[in-house]
Short mmCIF file of C-alpha atoms and ligand atoms in Angstrom, two decimals:
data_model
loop_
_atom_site.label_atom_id
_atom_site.label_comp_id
_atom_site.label_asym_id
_atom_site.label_seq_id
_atom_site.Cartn_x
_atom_site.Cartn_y
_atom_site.Cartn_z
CA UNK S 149 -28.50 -62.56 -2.06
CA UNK S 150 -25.73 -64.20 -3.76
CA UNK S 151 -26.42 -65.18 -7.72
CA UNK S 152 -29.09 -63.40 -8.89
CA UNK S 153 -27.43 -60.41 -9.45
CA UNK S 154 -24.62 -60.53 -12.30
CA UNK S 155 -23.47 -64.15 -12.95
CA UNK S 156 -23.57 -63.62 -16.60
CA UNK S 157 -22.59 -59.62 -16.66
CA UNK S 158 -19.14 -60.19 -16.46
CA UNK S 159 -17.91 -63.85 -18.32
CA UNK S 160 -14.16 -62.87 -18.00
CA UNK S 161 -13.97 -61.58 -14.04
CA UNK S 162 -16.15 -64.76 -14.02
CA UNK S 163 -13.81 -67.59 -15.44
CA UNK S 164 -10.97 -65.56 -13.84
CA UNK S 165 -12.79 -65.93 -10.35
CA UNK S 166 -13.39 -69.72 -11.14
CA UNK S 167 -9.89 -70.10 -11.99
CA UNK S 168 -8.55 -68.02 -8.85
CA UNK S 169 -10.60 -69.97 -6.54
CA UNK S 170 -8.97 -73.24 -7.97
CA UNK S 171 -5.53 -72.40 -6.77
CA UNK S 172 -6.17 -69.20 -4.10
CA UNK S 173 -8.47 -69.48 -0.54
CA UNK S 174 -12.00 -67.54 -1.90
CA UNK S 175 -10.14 -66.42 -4.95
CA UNK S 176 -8.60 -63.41 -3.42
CA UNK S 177 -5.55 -62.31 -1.66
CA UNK S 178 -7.73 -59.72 0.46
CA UNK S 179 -11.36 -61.09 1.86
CA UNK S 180 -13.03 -58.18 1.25
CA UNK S 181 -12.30 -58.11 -2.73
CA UNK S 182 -14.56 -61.06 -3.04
CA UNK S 183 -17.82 -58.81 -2.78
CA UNK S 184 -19.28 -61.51 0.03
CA UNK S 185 -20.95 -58.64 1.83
CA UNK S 186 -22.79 -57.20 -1.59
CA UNK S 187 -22.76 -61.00 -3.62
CA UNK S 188 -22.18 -61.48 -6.97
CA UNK S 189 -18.69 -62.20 -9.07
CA UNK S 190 -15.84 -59.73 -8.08
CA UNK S 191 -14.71 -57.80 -10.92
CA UNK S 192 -11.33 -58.53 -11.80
CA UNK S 193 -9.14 -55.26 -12.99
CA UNK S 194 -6.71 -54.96 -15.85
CA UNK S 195 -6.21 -51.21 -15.70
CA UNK S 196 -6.08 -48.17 -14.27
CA UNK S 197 -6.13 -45.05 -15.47
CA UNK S 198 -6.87 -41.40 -13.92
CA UNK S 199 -10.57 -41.52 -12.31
CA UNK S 200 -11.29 -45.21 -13.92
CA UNK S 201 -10.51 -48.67 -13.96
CA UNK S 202 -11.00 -50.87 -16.81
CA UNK S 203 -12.13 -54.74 -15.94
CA UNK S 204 -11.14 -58.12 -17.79
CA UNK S 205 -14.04 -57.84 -19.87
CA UNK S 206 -13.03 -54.13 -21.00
CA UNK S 207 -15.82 -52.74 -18.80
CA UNK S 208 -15.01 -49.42 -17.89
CA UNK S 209 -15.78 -47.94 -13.84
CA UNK S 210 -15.39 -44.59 -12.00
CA UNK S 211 -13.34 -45.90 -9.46
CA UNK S 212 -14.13 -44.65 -5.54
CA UNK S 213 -11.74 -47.00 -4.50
CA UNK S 214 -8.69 -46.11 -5.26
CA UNK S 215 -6.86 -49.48 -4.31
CA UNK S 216 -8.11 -48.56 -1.08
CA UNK S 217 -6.16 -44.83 -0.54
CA UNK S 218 -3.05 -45.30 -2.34
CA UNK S 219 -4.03 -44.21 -5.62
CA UNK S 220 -4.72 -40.14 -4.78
CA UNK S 221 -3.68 -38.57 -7.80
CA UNK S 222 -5.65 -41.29 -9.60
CA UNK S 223 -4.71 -44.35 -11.50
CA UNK S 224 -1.33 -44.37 -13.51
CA UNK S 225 -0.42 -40.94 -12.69
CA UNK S 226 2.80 -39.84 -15.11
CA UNK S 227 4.80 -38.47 -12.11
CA UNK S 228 4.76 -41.84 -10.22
CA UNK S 229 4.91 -43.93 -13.05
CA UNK S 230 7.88 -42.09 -14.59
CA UNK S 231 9.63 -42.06 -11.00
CA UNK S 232 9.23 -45.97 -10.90
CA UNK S 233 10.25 -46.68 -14.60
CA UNK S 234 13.71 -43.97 -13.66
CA UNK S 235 13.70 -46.65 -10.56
CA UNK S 236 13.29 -50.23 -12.35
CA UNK S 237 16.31 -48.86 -14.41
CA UNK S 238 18.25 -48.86 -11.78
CA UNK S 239 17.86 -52.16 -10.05
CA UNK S 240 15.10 -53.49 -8.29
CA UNK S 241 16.51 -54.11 -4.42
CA UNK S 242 19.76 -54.17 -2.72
CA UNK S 243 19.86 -55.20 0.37
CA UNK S 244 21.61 -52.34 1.71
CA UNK S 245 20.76 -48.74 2.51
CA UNK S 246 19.68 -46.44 -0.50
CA UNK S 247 19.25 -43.32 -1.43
CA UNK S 248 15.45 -43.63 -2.41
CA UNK S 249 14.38 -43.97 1.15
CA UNK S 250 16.33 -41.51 2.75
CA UNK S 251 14.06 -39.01 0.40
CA UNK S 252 11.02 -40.81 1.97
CA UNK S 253 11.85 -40.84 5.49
CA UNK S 254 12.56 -37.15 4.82
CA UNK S 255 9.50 -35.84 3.26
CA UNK S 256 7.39 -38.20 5.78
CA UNK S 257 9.30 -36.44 8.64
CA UNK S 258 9.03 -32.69 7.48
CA UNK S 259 5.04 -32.97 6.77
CA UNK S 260 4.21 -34.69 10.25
CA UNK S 261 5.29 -32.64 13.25
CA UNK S 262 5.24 -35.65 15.45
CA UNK S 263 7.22 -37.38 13.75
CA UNK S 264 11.15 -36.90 14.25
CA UNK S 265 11.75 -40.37 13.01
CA UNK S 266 10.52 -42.98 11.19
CA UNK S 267 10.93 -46.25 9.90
CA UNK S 268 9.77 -48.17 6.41
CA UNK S 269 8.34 -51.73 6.22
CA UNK S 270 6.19 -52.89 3.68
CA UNK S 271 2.97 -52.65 4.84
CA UNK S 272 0.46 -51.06 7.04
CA UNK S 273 0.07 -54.06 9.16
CA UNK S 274 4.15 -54.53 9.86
CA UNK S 275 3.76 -50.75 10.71
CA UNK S 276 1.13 -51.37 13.54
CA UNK S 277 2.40 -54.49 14.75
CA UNK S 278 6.26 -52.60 15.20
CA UNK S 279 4.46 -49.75 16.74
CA UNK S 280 2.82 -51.91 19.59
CA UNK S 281 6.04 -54.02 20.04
CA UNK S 282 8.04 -50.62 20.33
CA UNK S 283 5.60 -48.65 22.61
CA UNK S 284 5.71 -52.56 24.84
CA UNK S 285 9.43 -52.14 24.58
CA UNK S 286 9.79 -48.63 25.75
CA UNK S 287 7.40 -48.51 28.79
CA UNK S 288 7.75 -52.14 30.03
CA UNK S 289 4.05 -52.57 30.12
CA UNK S 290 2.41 -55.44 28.68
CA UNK S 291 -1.21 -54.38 27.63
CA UNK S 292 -2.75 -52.21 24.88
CA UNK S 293 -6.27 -50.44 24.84
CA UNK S 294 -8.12 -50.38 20.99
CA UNK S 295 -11.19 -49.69 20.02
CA UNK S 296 -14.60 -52.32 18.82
CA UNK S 297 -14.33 -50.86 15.21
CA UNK S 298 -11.12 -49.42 14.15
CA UNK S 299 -8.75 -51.97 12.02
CA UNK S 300 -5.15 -51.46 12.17
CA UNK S 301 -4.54 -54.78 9.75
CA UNK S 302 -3.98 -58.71 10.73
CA UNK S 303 -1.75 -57.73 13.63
CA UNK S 304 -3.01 -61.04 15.95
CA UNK S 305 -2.88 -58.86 18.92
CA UNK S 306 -5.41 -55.97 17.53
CA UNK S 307 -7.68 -58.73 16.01
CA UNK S 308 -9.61 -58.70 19.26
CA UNK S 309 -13.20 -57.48 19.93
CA UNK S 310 -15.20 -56.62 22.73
CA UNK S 311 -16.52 -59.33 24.26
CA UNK S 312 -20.43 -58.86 24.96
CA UNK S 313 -21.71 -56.23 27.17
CA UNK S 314 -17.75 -56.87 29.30
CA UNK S 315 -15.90 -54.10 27.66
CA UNK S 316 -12.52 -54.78 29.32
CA UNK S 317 -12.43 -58.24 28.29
CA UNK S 318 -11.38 -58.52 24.52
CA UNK S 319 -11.62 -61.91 23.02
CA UNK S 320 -10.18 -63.50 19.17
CA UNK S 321 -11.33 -62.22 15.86
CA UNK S 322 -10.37 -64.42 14.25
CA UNK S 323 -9.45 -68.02 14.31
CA UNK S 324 -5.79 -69.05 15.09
CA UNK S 325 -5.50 -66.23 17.92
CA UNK S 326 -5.12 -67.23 20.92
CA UNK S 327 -6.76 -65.42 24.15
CA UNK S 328 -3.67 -65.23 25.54
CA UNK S 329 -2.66 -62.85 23.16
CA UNK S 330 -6.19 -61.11 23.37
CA UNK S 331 -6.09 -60.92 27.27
CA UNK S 332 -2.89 -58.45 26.99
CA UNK S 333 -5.61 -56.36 24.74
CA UNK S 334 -8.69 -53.66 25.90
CA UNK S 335 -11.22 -53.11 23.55
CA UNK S 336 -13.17 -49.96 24.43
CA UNK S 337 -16.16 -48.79 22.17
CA UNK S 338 -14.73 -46.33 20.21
CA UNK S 339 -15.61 -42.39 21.30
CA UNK S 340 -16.34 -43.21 24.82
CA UNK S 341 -13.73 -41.45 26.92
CA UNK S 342 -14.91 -42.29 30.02
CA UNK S 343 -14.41 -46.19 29.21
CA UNK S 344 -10.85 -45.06 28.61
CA UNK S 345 -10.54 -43.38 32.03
CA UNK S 346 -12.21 -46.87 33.72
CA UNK S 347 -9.87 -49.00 31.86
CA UNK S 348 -7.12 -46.90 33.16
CA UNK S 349 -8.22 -46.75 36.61
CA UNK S 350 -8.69 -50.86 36.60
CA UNK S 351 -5.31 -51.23 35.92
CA UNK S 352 -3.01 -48.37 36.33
CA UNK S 353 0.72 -48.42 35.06
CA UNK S 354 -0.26 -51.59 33.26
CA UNK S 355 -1.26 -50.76 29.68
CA UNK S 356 1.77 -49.48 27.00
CA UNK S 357 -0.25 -47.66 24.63
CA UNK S 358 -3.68 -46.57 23.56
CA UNK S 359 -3.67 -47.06 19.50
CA UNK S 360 -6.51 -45.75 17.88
CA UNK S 361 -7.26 -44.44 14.09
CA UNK S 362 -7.18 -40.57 13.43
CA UNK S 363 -10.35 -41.05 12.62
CA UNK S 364 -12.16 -44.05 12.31
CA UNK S 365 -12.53 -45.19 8.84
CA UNK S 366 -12.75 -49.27 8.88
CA UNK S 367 -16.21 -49.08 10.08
CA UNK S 368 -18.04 -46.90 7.64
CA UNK S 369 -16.56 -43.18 8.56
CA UNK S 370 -16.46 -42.04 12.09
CA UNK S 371 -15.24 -39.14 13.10
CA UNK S 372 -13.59 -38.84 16.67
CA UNK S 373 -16.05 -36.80 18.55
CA UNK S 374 -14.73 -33.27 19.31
CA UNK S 375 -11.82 -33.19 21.95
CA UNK S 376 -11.69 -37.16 21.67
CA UNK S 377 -8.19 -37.48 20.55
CA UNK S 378 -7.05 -35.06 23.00
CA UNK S 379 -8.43 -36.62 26.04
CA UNK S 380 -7.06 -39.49 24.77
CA UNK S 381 -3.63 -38.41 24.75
CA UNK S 382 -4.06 -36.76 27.98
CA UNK S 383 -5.37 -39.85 29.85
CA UNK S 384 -2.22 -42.23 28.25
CA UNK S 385 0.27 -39.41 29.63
CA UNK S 386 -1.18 -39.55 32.75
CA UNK S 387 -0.67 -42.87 33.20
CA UNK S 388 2.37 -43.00 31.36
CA UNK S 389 1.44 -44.94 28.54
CA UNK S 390 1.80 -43.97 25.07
CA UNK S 391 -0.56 -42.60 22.12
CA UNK S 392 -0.43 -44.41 18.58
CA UNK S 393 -2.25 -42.40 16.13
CA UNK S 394 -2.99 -45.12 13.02
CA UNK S 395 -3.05 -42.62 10.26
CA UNK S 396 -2.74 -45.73 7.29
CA UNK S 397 -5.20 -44.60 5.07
CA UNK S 398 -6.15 -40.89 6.76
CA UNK S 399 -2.06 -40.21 6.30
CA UNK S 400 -1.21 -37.32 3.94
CA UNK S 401 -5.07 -38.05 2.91
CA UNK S 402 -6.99 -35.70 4.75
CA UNK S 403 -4.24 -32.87 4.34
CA UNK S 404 -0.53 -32.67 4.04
CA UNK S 405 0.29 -33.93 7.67
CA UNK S 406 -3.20 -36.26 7.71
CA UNK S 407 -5.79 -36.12 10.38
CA UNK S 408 -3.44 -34.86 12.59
CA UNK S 409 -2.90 -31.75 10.30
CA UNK S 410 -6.98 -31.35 11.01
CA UNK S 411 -7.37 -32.04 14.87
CA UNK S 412 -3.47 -32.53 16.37
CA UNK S 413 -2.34 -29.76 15.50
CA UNK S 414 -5.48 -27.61 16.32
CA UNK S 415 -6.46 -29.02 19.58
CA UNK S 416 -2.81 -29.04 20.50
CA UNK S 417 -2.59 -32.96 21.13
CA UNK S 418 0.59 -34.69 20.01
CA UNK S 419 0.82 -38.44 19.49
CA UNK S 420 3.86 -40.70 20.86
CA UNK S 421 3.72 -42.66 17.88
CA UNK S 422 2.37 -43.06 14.63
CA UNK S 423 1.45 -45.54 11.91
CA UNK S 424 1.33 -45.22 7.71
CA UNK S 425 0.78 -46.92 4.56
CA UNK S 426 -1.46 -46.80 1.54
CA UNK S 427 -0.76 -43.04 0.54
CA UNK S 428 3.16 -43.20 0.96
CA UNK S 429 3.43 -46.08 -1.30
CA UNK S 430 1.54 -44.60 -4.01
CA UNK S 431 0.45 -48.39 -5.24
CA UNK S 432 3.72 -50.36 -3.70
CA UNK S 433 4.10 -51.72 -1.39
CA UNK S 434 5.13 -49.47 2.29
CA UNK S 435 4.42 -48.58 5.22
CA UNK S 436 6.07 -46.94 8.21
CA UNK S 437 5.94 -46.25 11.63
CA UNK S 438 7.64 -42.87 13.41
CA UNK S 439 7.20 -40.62 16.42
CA UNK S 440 9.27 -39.38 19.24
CA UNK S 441 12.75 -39.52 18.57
CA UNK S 442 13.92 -41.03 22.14
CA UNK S 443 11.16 -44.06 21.81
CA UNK S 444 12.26 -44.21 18.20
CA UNK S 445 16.19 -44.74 19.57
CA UNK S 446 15.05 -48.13 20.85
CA UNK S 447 14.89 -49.67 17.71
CA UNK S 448 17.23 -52.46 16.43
CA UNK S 449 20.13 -51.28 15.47
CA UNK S 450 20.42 -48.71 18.35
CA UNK S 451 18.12 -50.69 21.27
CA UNK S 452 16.93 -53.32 21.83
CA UNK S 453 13.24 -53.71 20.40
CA UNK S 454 13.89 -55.70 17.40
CA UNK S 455 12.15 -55.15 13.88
CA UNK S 456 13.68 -55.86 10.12
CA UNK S 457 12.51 -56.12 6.68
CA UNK S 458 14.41 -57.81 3.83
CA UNK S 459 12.70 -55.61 1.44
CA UNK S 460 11.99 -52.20 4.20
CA UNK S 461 12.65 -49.51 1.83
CA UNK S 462 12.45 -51.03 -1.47
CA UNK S 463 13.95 -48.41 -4.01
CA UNK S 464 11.07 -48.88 -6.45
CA UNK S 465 8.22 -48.68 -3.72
CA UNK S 466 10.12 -45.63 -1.76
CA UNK S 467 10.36 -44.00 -5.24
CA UNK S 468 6.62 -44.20 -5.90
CA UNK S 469 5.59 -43.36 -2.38
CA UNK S 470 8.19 -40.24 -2.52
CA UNK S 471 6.46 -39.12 -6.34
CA UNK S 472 2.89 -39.91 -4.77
CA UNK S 473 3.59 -37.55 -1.57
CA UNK S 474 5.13 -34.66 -3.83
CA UNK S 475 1.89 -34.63 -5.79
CA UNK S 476 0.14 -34.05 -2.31
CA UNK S 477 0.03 -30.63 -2.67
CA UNK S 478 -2.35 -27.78 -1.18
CA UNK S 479 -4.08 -27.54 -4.67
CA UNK S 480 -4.77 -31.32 -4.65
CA UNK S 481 -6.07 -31.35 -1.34
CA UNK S 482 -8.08 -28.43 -1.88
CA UNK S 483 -9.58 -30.25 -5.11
CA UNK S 484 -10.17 -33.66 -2.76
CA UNK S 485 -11.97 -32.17 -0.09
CA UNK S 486 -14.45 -29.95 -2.90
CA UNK S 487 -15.08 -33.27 -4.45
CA UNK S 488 -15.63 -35.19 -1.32
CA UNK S 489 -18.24 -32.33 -0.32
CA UNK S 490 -19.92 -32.69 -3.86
CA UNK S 491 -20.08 -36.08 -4.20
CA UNK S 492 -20.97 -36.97 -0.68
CA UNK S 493 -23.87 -34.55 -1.06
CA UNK S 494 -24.85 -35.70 -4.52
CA UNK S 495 -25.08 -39.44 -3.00
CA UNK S 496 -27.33 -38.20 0.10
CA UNK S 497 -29.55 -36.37 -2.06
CA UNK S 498 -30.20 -39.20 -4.15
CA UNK S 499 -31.12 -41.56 -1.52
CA UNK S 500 -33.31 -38.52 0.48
CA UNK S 501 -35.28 -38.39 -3.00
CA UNK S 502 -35.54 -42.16 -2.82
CA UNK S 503 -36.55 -42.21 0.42
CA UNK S 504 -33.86 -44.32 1.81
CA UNK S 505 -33.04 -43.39 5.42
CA UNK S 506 -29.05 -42.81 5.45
CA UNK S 507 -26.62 -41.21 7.61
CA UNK S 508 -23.63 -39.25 5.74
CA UNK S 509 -20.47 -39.27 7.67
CA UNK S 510 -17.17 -37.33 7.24
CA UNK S 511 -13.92 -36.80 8.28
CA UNK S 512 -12.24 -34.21 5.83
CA UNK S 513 -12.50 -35.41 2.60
CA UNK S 514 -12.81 -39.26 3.56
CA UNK S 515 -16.95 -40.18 3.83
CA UNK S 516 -19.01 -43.19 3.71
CA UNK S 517 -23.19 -43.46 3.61
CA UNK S 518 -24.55 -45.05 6.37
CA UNK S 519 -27.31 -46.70 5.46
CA UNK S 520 -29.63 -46.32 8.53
CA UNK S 521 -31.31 -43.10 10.21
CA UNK S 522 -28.98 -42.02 13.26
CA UNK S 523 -25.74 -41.16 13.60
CA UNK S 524 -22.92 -43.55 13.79
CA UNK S 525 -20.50 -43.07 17.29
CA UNK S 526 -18.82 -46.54 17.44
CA UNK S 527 -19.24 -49.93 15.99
CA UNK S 528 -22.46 -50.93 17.77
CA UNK S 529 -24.18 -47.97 16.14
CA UNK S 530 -22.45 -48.82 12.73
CA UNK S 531 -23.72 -52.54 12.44
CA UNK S 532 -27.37 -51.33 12.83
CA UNK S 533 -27.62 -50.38 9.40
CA UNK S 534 -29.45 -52.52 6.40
CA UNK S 535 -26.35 -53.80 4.44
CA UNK S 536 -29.43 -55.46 2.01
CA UNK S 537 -30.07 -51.66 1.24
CA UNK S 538 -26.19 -51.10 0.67
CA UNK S 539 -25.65 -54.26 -1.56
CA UNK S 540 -28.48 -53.40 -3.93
CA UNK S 541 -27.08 -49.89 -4.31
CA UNK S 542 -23.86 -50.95 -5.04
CA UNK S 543 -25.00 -53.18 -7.46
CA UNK S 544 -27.03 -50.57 -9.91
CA UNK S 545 -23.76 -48.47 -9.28
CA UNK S 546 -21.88 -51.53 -10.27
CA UNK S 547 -23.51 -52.23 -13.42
CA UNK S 548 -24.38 -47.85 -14.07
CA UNK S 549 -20.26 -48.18 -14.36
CA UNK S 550 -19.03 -46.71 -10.68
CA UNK S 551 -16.90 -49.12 -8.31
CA UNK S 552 -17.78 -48.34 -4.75
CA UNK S 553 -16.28 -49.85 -2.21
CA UNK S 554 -17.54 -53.35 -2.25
CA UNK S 555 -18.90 -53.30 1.88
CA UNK S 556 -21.34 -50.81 3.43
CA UNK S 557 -18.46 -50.63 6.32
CA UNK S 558 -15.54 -48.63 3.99
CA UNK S 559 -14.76 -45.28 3.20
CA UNK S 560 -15.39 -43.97 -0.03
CA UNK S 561 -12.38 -42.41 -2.07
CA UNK S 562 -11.49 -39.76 -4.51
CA UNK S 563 -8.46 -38.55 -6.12
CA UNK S 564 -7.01 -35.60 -8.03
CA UNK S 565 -8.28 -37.08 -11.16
CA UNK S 566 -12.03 -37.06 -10.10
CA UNK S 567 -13.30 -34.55 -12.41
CA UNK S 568 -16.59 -32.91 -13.05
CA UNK S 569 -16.83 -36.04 -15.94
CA UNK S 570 -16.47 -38.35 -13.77
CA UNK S 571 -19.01 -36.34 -11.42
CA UNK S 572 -21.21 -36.15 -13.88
CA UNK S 573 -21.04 -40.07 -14.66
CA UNK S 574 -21.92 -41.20 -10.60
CA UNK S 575 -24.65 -38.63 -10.65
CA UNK S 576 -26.02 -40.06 -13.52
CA UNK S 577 -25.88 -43.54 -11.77
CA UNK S 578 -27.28 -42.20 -8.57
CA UNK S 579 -31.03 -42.22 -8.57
CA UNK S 580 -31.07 -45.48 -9.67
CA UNK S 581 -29.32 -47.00 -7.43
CA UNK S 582 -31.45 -45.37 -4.96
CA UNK S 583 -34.06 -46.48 -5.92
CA UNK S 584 -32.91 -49.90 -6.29
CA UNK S 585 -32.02 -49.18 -2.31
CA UNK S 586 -35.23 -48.09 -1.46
CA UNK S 587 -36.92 -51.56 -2.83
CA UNK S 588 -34.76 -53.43 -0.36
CA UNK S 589 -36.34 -51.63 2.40
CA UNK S 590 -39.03 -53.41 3.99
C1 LIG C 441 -5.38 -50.43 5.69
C2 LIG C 441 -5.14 -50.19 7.15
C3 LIG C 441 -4.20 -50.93 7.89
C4 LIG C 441 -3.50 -52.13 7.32
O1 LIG C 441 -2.66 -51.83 6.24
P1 LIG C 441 -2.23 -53.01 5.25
O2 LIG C 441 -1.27 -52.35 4.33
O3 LIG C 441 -3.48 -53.51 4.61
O4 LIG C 441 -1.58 -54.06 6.09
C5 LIG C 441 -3.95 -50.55 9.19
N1 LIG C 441 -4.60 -49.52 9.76
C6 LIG C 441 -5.52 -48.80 9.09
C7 LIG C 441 -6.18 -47.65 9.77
C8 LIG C 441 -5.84 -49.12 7.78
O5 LIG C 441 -6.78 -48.42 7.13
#
């Protein structure tokens, strides 16, 4: 599927990618940027701006990407770029504490409930990997329970995978982990509450913590089923293990206080812990990891679960993270989840016209298009769709001028500068595109 779709459409992302592949592994510092689920050459960006990006050969895209979450007011917003120029001005990192972060740690604190503490690293990855260590740390228990489908970055430990049909034996992910770090992990399929409650019963005041996302958004959107979260949290208690909520790209997304502004605080279930990146950064790179303030307390400096960060806290990314969150207000999130609605719609009703069987999913204003005829629960259900279908779509979209995520298996993303032009501009794109789907279904 590779070639025959756009050698020639875009000579400067094309001599760029030749060049890049010269010096970097695949040409990218993130697999997934190299568009080897959908083929073709990977567009390389040069600017941002609002509700579009702007490639190296001056191509201009509606962007549903949004540098995967971070960018929710849209691309080069004035706030956070004025708050990072008032920043650079100031000197770029110290070393020491600063004022910038204290701000952060604040705002993140007074919008999440759970959360009586936190601390910053630099991305969402450090955040997960701290959380596990710390949740290990507190309880004295060695093993942690995840779920086939749900990413929480290139933590070795939570690269691990349900081995076939034997769901409490996880295996490697990924090259260079070892199953001795994957035989301290459970991999459940993800919404199945009673494998929870069998992996707990196997081994009872063995596992430290149960991290799972808000909602599932790695695989293609999945929401937790109703009540999911809550039995989860219930189950861990029992046993006296601990909850991580990974809320790195559904954090101060889906509403002020995330997913857990949407279901947590409704169904009344409270996590132990909890992970963040993407939207607090607002482009820069942080991320951050808080909860309870007595498993908190056993942090380095005050206990003994050690965790650092030469650049934790950076006053440039804590001052675009703090601008980003104060442009999270109820009038933005209103305006993200009306979008979402229309746009998801607008998609589904292209592809229904088309003929293309497809499964909308949703979890507030975060959605992705299945493209298959049931309804996604978990990862097994996810990988049954017709990624051909997807890459062909993507493709028209691609060359119609919208950047979709570049994998049938992400979340699609708006911002606060998604307009009814840029509306306008997908739906223009969108039959197309569905047809150009449909033609890949045989
Ligand atoms: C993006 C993501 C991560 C990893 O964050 P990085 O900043 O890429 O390391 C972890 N968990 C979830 C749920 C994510 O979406």
């Amino acid at each position: 599927m590779n070639d025959h779709f756009d050698v020639t459409a875009a000579p400067n992302s094309a001599a760029l990618f030749a060049r890049a592949s010269r010096v970097t592994p695949g040409g990218v510092n993130s697999p997934v940027r190299a568009f080897r689920s959908v083929g073709g050459t990977p567009r390389f960006m040069s600017s941002g701006r609002g509700a579009y990006i702007t490639d190296a050969d001056g191509k201009e895209y509606v962007d549903l990407v949004g540098s995967w979450g971070p960018m929710i007011l849209g691309h080069s917003h004035p706030d956070v770029i004025a708050a990072v120029r008032a920043a650079v001005d100031r000197g770029l990192s110290f070393g020491t504490p600063g004022v910038g972060e204290v701000a952060l740690g604040e705002e993140i604190v007074a919008r999440v409930a759970p959360v009586e503490q936190v601390r910053l690293v630099s991305s969402g990855t450090e955040a997960t990997m701290s959380a596990i260590r710390l949740a290990r740390g507190f309880t004295g228990r060695p093993k942690i329970l995840k779920f086939a489908g749900c990413y929480h970055g290139h933590v070795d430990a939570l690269l691990a995978s349900a081995g076939s049909g034997v769901a409490t034996f996880a295996l490697p992910d990924s090259a260079g982990v070892t199953r001795s770090t994957t035989a301290e992990v459970i991999v459940v399929p993800y919404n199945d509450i009673e494998a929870v409650r069998a992996a707990f019963a196997a081994e009872p005041g063995v596992i430290a913590a149960v991290i799972t996302e808000a909602a599932a958004a790695n695989m293609g959107v999945v929401p937790p089923l109703d009540g999911f979260n809550a039995e989860l949290a219930s189950i861990a208690h029992a046993d006296g293990a601990l909850l991580i909520s990974d809320e790195v790209m559904t954090g101060f997304r889906l509403s002020r206080s995330g997913m857990f502004g949407l279901d947590g605080a409704r169904q009344g279930w409270t996590p132990d812990l909890m992970t963040f990146g993407k939207v607090i950064g607002g482009g820069l790179p942080v991320g951050a990891f808080g909860g309870r303030a007595d498993v908190m307390s056993l942090l380095a400096p005050l206990g003994p679960v050690y965790q650092a960060g030469t650049l934790s806290g950076n006053p440039i990314a804590t001052a675009a993270g703090l601008a980003n969150l104060q442009g999270c207000t109820d009038d933005l999130y209103r305006h993200l989840d009306a979008t979402a609605l229309a746009l998801g719609d607008l998609a589904s009703a292209a592809l229904a016209a088309a003929g293309v069987p497809h499964r909308l999913q949703r979890a507030g204003n975060l959605f992705s298009i299945f493209f298959g005829p049931d309804e996604v629960r978990n990862y097994d259900d996810a990988r049954r769709q017709n990624t051909t279908a997807f890459a062909a779509f993507f493709h028209s979209m691609l060359d119609a001028g919208v950047y979709l995520p570049p994998s049938a298996y992400e979340a699609w993303f708006v911002s606060g500068a998604h307009d009814d032009t840029a509306l306008a501009r997908i739906a223009d794109a969108l039959p197309a595109a569905a047809q150009a789907a449909a033609s890949q279904l045989v």
